[in-house]
GROMACS .gro file of C-alpha atoms in nm:
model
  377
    1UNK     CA    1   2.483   8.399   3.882
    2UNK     CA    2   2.497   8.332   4.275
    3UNK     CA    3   2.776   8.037   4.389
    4UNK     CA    4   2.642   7.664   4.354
    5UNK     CA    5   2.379   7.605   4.709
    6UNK     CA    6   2.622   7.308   4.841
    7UNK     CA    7   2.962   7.465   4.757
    8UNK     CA    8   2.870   7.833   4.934
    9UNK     CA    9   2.835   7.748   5.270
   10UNK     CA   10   3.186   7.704   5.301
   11UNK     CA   11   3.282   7.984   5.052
   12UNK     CA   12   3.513   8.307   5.152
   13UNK     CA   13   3.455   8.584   4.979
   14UNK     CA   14   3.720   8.866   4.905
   15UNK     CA   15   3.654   9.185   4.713
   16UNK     CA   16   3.913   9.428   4.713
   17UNK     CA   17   3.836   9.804   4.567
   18UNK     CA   18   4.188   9.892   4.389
   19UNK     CA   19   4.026  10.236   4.364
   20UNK     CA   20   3.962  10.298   4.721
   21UNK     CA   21   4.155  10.512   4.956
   22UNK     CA   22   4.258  10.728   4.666
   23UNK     CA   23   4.002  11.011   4.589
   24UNK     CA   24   3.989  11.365   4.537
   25UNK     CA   25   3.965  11.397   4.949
   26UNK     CA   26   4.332  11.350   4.948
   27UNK     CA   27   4.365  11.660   4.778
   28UNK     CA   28   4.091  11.896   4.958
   29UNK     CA   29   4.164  11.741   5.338
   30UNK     CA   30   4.444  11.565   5.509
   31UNK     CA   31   4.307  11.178   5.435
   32UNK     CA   32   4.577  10.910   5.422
   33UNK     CA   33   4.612  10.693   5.127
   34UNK     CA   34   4.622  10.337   5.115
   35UNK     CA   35   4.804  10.212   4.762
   36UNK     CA   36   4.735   9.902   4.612
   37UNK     CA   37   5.078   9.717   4.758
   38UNK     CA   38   4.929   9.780   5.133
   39UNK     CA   39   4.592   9.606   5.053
   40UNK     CA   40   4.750   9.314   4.911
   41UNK     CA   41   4.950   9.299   5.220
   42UNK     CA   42   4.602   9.332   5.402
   43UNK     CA   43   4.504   9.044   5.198
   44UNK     CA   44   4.802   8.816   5.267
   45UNK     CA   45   4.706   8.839   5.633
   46UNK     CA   46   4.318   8.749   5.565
   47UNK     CA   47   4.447   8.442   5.361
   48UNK     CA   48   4.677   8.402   5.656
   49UNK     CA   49   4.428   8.382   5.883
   50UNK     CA   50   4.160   8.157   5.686
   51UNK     CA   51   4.438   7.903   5.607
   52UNK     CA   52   4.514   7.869   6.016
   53UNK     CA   53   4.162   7.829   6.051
   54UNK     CA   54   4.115   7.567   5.793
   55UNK     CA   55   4.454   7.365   5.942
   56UNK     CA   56   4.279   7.363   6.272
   57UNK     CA   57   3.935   7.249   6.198
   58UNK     CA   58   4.105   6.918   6.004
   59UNK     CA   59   4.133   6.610   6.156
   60UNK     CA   60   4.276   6.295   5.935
   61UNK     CA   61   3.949   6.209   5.788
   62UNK     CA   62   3.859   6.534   5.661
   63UNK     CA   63   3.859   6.520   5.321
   64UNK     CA   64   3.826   6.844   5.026
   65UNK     CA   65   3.468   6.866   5.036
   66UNK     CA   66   3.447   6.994   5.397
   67UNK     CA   67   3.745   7.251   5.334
   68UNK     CA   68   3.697   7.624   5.342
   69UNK     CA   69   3.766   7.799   5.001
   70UNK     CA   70   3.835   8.092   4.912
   71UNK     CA   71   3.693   8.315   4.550
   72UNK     CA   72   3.792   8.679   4.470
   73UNK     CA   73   3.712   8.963   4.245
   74UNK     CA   74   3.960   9.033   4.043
   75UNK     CA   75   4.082   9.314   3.974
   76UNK     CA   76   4.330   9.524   3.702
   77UNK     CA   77   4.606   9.551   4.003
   78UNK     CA   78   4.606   9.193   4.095
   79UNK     CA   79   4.568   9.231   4.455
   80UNK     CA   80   4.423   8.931   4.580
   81UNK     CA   81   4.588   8.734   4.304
   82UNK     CA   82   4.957   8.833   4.362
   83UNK     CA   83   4.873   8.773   4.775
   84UNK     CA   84   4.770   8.451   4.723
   85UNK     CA   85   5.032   8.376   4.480
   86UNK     CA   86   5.313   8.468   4.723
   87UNK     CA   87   5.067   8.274   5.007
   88UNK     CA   88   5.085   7.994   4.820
   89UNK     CA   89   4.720   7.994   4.954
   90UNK     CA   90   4.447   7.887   4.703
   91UNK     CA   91   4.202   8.103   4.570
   92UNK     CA   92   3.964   8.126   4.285
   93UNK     CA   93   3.845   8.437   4.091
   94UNK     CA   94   3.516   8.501   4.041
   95UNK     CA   95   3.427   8.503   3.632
   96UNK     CA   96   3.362   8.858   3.640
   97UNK     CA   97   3.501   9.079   3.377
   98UNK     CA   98   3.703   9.337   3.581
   99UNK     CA   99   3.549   9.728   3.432
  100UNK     CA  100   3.707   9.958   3.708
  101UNK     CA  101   3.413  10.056   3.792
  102UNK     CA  102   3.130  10.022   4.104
  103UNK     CA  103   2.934   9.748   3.877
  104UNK     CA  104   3.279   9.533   3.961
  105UNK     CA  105   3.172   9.533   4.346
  106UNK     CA  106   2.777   9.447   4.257
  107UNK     CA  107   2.851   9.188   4.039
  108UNK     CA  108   3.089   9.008   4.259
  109UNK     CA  109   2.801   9.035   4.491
  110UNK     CA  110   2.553   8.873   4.295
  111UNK     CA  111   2.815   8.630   4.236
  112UNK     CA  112   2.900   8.530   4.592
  113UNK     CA  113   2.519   8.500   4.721
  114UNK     CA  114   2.500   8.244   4.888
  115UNK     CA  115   2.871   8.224   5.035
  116UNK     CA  116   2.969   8.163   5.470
  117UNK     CA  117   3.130   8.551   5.446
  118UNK     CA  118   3.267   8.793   5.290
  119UNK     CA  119   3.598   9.019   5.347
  120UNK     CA  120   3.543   9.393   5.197
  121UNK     CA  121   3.852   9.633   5.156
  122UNK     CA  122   3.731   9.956   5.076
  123UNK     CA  123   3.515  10.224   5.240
  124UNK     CA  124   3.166  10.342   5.229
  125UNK     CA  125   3.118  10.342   4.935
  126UNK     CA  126   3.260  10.000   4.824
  127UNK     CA  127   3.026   9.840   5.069
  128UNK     CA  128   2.761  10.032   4.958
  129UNK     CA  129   2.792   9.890   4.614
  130UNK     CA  130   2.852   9.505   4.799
  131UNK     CA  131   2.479   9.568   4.915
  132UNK     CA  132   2.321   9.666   4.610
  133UNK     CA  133   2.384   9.367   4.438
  134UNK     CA  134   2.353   9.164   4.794
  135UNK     CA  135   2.184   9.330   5.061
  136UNK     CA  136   2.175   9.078   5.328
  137UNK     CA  137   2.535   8.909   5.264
  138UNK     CA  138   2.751   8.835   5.587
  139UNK     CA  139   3.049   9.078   5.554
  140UNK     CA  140   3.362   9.160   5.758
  141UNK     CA  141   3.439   9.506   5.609
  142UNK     CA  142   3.788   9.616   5.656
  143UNK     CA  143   3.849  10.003   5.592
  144UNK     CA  144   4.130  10.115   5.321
  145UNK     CA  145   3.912  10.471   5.271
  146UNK     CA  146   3.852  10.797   5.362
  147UNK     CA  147   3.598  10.895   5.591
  148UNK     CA  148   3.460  10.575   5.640
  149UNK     CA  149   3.149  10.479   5.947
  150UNK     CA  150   3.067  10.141   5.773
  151UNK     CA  151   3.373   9.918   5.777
  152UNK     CA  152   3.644   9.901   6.045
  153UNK     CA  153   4.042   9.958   6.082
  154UNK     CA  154   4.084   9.614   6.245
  155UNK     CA  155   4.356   9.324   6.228
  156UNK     CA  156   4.348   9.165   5.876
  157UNK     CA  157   4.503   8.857   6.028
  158UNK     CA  158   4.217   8.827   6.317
  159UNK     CA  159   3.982   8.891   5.997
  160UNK     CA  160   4.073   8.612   5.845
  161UNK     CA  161   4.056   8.400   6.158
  162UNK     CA  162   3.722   8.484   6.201
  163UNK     CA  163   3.583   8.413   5.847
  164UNK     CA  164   3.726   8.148   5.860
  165UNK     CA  165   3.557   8.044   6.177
  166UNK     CA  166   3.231   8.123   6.010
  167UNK     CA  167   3.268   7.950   5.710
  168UNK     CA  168   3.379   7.618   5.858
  169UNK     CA  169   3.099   7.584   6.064
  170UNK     CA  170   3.345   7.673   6.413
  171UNK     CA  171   3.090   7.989   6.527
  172UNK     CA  172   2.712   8.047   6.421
  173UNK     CA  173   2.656   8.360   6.221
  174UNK     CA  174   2.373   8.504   6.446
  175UNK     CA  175   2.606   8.474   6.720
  176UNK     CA  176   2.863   8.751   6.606
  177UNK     CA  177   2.695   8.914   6.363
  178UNK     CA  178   2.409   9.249   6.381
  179UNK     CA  179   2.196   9.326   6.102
  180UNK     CA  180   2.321   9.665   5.961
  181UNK     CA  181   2.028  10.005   5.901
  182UNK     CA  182   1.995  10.078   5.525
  183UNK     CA  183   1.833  10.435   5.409
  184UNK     CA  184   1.623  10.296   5.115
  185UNK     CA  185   1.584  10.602   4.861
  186UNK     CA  186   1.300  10.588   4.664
  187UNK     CA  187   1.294  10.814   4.359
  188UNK     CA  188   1.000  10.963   4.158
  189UNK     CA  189   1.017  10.772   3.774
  190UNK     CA  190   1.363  10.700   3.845
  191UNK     CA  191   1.532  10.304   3.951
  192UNK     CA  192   1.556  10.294   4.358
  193UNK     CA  193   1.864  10.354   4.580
  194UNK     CA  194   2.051  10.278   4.921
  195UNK     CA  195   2.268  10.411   5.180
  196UNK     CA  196   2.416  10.191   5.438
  197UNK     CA  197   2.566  10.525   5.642
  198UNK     CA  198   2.383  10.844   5.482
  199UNK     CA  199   2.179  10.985   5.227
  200UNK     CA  200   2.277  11.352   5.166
  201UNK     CA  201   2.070  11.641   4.943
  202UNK     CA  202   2.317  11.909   4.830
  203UNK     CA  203   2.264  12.244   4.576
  204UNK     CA  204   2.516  12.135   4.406
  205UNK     CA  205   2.427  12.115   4.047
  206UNK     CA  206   2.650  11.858   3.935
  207UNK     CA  207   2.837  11.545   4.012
  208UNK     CA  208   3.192  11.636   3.958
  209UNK     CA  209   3.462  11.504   4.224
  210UNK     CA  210   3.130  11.341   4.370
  211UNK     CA  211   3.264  11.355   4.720
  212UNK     CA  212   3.086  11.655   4.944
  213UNK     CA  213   3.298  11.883   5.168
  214UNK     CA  214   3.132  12.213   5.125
  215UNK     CA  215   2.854  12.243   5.391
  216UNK     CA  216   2.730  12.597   5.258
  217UNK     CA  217   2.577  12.333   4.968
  218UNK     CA  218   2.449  12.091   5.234
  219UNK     CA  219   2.023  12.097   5.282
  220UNK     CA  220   1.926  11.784   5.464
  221UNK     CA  221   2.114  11.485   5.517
  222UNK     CA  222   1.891  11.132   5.678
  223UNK     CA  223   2.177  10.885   5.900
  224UNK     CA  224   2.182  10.545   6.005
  225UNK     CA  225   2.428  10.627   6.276
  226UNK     CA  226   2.604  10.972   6.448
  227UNK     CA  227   2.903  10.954   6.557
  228UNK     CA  228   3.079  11.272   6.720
  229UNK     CA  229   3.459  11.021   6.729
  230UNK     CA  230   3.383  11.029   6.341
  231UNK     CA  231   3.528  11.226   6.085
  232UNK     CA  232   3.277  11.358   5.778
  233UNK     CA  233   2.866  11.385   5.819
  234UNK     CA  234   2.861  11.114   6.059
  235UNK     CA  235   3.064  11.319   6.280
  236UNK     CA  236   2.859  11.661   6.216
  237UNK     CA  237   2.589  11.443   6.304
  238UNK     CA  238   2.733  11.333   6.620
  239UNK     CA  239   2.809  11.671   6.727
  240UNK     CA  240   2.433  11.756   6.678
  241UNK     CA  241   2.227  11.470   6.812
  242UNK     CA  242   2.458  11.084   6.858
  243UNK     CA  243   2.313  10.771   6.789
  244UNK     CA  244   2.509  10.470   6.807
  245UNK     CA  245   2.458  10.206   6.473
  246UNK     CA  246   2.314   9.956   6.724
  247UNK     CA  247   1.993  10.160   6.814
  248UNK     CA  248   1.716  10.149   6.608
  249UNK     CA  249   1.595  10.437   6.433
  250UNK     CA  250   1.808  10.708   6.282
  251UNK     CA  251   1.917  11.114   6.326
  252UNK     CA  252   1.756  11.400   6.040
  253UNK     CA  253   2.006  11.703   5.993
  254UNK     CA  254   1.815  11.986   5.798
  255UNK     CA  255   2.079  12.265   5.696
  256UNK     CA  256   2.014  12.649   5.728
  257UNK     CA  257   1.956  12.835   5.438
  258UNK     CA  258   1.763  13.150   5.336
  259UNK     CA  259   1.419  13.044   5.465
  260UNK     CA  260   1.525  12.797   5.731
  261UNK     CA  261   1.715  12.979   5.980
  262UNK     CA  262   2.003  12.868   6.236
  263UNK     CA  263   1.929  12.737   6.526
  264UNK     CA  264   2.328  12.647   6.592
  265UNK     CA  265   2.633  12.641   6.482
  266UNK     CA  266   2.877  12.346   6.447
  267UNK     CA  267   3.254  12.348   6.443
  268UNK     CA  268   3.306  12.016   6.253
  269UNK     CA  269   3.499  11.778   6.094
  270UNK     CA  270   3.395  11.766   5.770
  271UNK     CA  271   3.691  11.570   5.631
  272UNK     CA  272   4.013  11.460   5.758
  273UNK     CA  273   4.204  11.736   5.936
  274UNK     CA  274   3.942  11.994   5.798
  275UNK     CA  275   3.674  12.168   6.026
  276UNK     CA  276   3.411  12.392   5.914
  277UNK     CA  277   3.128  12.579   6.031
  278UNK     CA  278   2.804  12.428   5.925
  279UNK     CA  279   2.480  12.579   6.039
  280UNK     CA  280   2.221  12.350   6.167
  281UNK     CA  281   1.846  12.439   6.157
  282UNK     CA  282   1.670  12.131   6.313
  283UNK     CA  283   1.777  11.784   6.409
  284UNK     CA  284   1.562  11.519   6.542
  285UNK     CA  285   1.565  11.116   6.551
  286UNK     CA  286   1.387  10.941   6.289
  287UNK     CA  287   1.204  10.571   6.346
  288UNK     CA  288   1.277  10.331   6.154
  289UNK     CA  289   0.997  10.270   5.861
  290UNK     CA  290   0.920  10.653   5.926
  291UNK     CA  291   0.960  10.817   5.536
  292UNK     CA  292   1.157  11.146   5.536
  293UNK     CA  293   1.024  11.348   5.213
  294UNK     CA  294   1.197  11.582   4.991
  295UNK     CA  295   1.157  11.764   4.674
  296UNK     CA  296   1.382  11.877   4.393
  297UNK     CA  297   1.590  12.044   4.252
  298UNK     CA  298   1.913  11.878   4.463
  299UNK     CA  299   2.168  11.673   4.417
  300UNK     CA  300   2.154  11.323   4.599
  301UNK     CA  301   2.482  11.211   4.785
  302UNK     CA  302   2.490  10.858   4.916
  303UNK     CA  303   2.761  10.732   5.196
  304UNK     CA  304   3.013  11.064   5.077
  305UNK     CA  305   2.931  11.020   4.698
  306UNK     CA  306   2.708  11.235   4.473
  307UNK     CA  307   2.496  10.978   4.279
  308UNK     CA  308   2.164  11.107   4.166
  309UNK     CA  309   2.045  11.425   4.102
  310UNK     CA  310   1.638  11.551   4.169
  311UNK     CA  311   1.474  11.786   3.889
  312UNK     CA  312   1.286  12.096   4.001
  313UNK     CA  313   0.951  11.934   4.179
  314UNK     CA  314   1.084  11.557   4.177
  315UNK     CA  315   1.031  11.362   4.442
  316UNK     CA  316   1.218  11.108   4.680
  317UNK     CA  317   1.142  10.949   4.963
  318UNK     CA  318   1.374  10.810   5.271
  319UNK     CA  319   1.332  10.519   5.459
  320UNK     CA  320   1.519  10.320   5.683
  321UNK     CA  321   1.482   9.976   5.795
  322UNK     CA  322   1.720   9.722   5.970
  323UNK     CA  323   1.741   9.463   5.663
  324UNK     CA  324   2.138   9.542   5.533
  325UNK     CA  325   2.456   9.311   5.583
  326UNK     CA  326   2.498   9.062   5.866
  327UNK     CA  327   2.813   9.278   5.992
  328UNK     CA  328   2.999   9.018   6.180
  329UNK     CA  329   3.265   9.179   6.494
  330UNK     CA  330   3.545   9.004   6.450
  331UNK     CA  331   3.654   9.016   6.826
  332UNK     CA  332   3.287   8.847   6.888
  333UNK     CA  333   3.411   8.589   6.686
  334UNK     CA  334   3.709   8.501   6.836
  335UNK     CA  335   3.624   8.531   7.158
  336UNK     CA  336   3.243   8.288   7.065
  337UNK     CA  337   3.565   8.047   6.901
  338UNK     CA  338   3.797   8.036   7.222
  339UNK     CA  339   3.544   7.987   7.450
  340UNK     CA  340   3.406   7.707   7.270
  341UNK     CA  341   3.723   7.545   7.245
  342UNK     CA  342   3.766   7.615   6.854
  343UNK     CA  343   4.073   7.748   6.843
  344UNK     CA  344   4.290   7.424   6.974
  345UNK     CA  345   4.463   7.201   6.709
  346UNK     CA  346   4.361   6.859   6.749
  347UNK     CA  347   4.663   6.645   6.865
  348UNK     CA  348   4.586   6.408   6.617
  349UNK     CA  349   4.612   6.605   6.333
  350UNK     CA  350   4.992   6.676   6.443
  351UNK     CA  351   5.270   6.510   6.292
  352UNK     CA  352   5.548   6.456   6.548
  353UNK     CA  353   5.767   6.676   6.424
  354UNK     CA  354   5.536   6.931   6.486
  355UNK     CA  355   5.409   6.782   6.830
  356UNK     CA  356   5.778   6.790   6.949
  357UNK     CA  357   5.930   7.110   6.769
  358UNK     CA  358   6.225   7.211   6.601
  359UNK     CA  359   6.520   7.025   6.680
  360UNK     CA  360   6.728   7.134   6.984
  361UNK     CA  361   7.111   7.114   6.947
  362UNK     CA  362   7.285   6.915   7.251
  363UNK     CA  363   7.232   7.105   7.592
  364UNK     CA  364   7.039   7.373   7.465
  365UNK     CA  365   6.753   7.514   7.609
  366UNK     CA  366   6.398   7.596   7.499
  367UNK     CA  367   6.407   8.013   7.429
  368UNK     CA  368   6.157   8.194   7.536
  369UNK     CA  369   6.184   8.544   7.368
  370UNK     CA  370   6.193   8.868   7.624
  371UNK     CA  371   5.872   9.060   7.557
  372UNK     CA  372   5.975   9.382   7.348
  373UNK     CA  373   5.808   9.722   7.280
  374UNK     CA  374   5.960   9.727   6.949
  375UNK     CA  375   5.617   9.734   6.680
  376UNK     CA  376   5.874   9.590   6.427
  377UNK     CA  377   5.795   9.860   6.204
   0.00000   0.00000   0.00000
């Protein structure tokens, strides 16, 4: 059940994985790990940010029906609860049953349609599972995973700022926002798929740790993007044949094996801190609403995961088309905001205390603090 039509256009979202930033990559590569208490700090800066922007967008007639709120899925660990407890910020969950599992992030997708934006913290995979139960949504994804090409290690506090900007009406969506590739998998006699980053067919036989770092196993892999400053099968990709997200159309890796020989050979990044050789037979671009074909037996990986697996003569078919999240860039934002004039607090909706300032003892001067290099760490 999607948000109410009148309320959600001033709704924003938060949906924080607790399970991100914690897989089996840790063990097998050098990935960092990003525990619970660090995205609930994350999250006290988004609040942070969407309660500045709410303060400056009021005048004295605004009343509670023109405020920005804010509605969460919540989660076993509390994180955006015990952040906006400690805020004193106000936010509402979502009345989703938390499972611990993907379905968590879809439903709290379905949920939301309809709302200004929406703050991800997770990686590939948790936006992944935003899209399949809201493909189009507008979504600031901030990265607390491994590997991860879709969402971004960017200021939660500017984050905030920004959704907030978009929810209150202070910047137009279209303005700061690009429409993100998705790999649309379909499946012989089997329920549809996605990938917002890549859709990989492995020999492995099984699902297991589900994450893929073993490119002896690796056949073909179809990408929205190629990135050679990435880490993972973006950045094997980039090595072979980059393609920024913004262009249309997308990069096909086919893997040697017995009966397709190598043309090359690729010292890679397959994971944090981990390189490999992985042996490329062919690479070429790929158009978007061109259909890449494959046939079983394989196991199907989508954005790092192993998902689905192919029988012996099944077939799937990959297709990519620009129809995904409204990605906003929250430095677009911002900078849309300031030079509009969006980020000034009306005078009017000062009180003097705060128009004057803190109280000065007698002969005292105004300080102005000496810039530091200190990161307060």
């Amino acid at each position: 059940m999607s948000l109410p039509q009148q309320a959600a256009t001033r709704v924003v979202g938060i949906v924080a994985n607790p399970a991100s930033g914690k897989d089996v990559r840790r063990l097998t590569a050098r990935a960092s790990v990003f525990d619970n208490q660090e995205k609930a700090a994350i999250v006290r800066r988004c609040l942070a940010g969407i309660a500045a922007q709410r303060r400056r967008g009021q005048t004295s007639q605004e009343d509670s029906r023109t405020a920005v709120l804010v509605r969460y899925l919540p989660d076993s660990h509390n994180i955006v609860a015990s952040a906006a407890e400690e805020t004193g910020i106000a936010a509402t969950p979502l009345d989703i049953e938390a499972s611990g599992t993907a379905a968590d992030t879809r439903a709290a997708a379905e949920a939301l349609k309809g709302a200004a934006t929406v703050i991800t913290l997770g990686g590939d995979g948790t936006n992944r599972a935003f899209a399949q139960g809201w493909l189009d949504a507008p979504l600031i994804p901030l990265s607390t995973g491994t590997n991860n090409a879709f969402p971004h290690m960017q200021e939660a506090t500017a984050a905030g700022v920004a959704a907030g900007l978009v929810a209150s009406g202070g910047v137009p969506l279209a303005a700061v926002s690009e429409r993100a590739k998705v790999i649309h998998v379909a499946i012989e006699a089997e329920p549809d798929d996605l990938a917002l980053i890549d859709a990989v067919a492995t020999t492995d036989r099984f699902l297991g740790a589900r994450a893929i770092v073993d490119p002896r196993t690796w056949i073909m892999a179809v990408l929205t993007r190629a990135d050679p400053a990435a880490v993972g099968m973006t950045g094997v990709a980039g090595f072979a044949l980059p393609l920024a997200a913004s262009c249309d159309g997308g990069v096909l890796i086919e893997f040697a094996a017995d009966e397709r020989p190598a043309t090359r050979v690729l010292h890679a990044p397959v994971a944090p801190g981990h390189f490999a050789d992985v042996a490329v037979a062919a690479t070429r671009n790929v158009a978007l609403n061109a259909p890449v074909h494959l046939q079983g037996p394989a196991t199907l990986a989508f954005d790092g995961e192993r998902e689905r697996t192919l029988k012996p003569g099944q077939r799937a078919t990959f297709t990519m088309r620009r129809d995904g999240p409204h990605v906003i860039s929250v430095r677009r934002a911002l900078a849309h905001a300031a030079r509009a004039g969006r980020l000034s607090v009306e005078r009017g909706a000062l009180s003097a205390g705060e128009r004057e300032g803190p109280p000065l003892a007698r002969g005292a001067r105004p300080a102005h603090p000496t810039p530091s290099n200190s990161t307060g760490d």
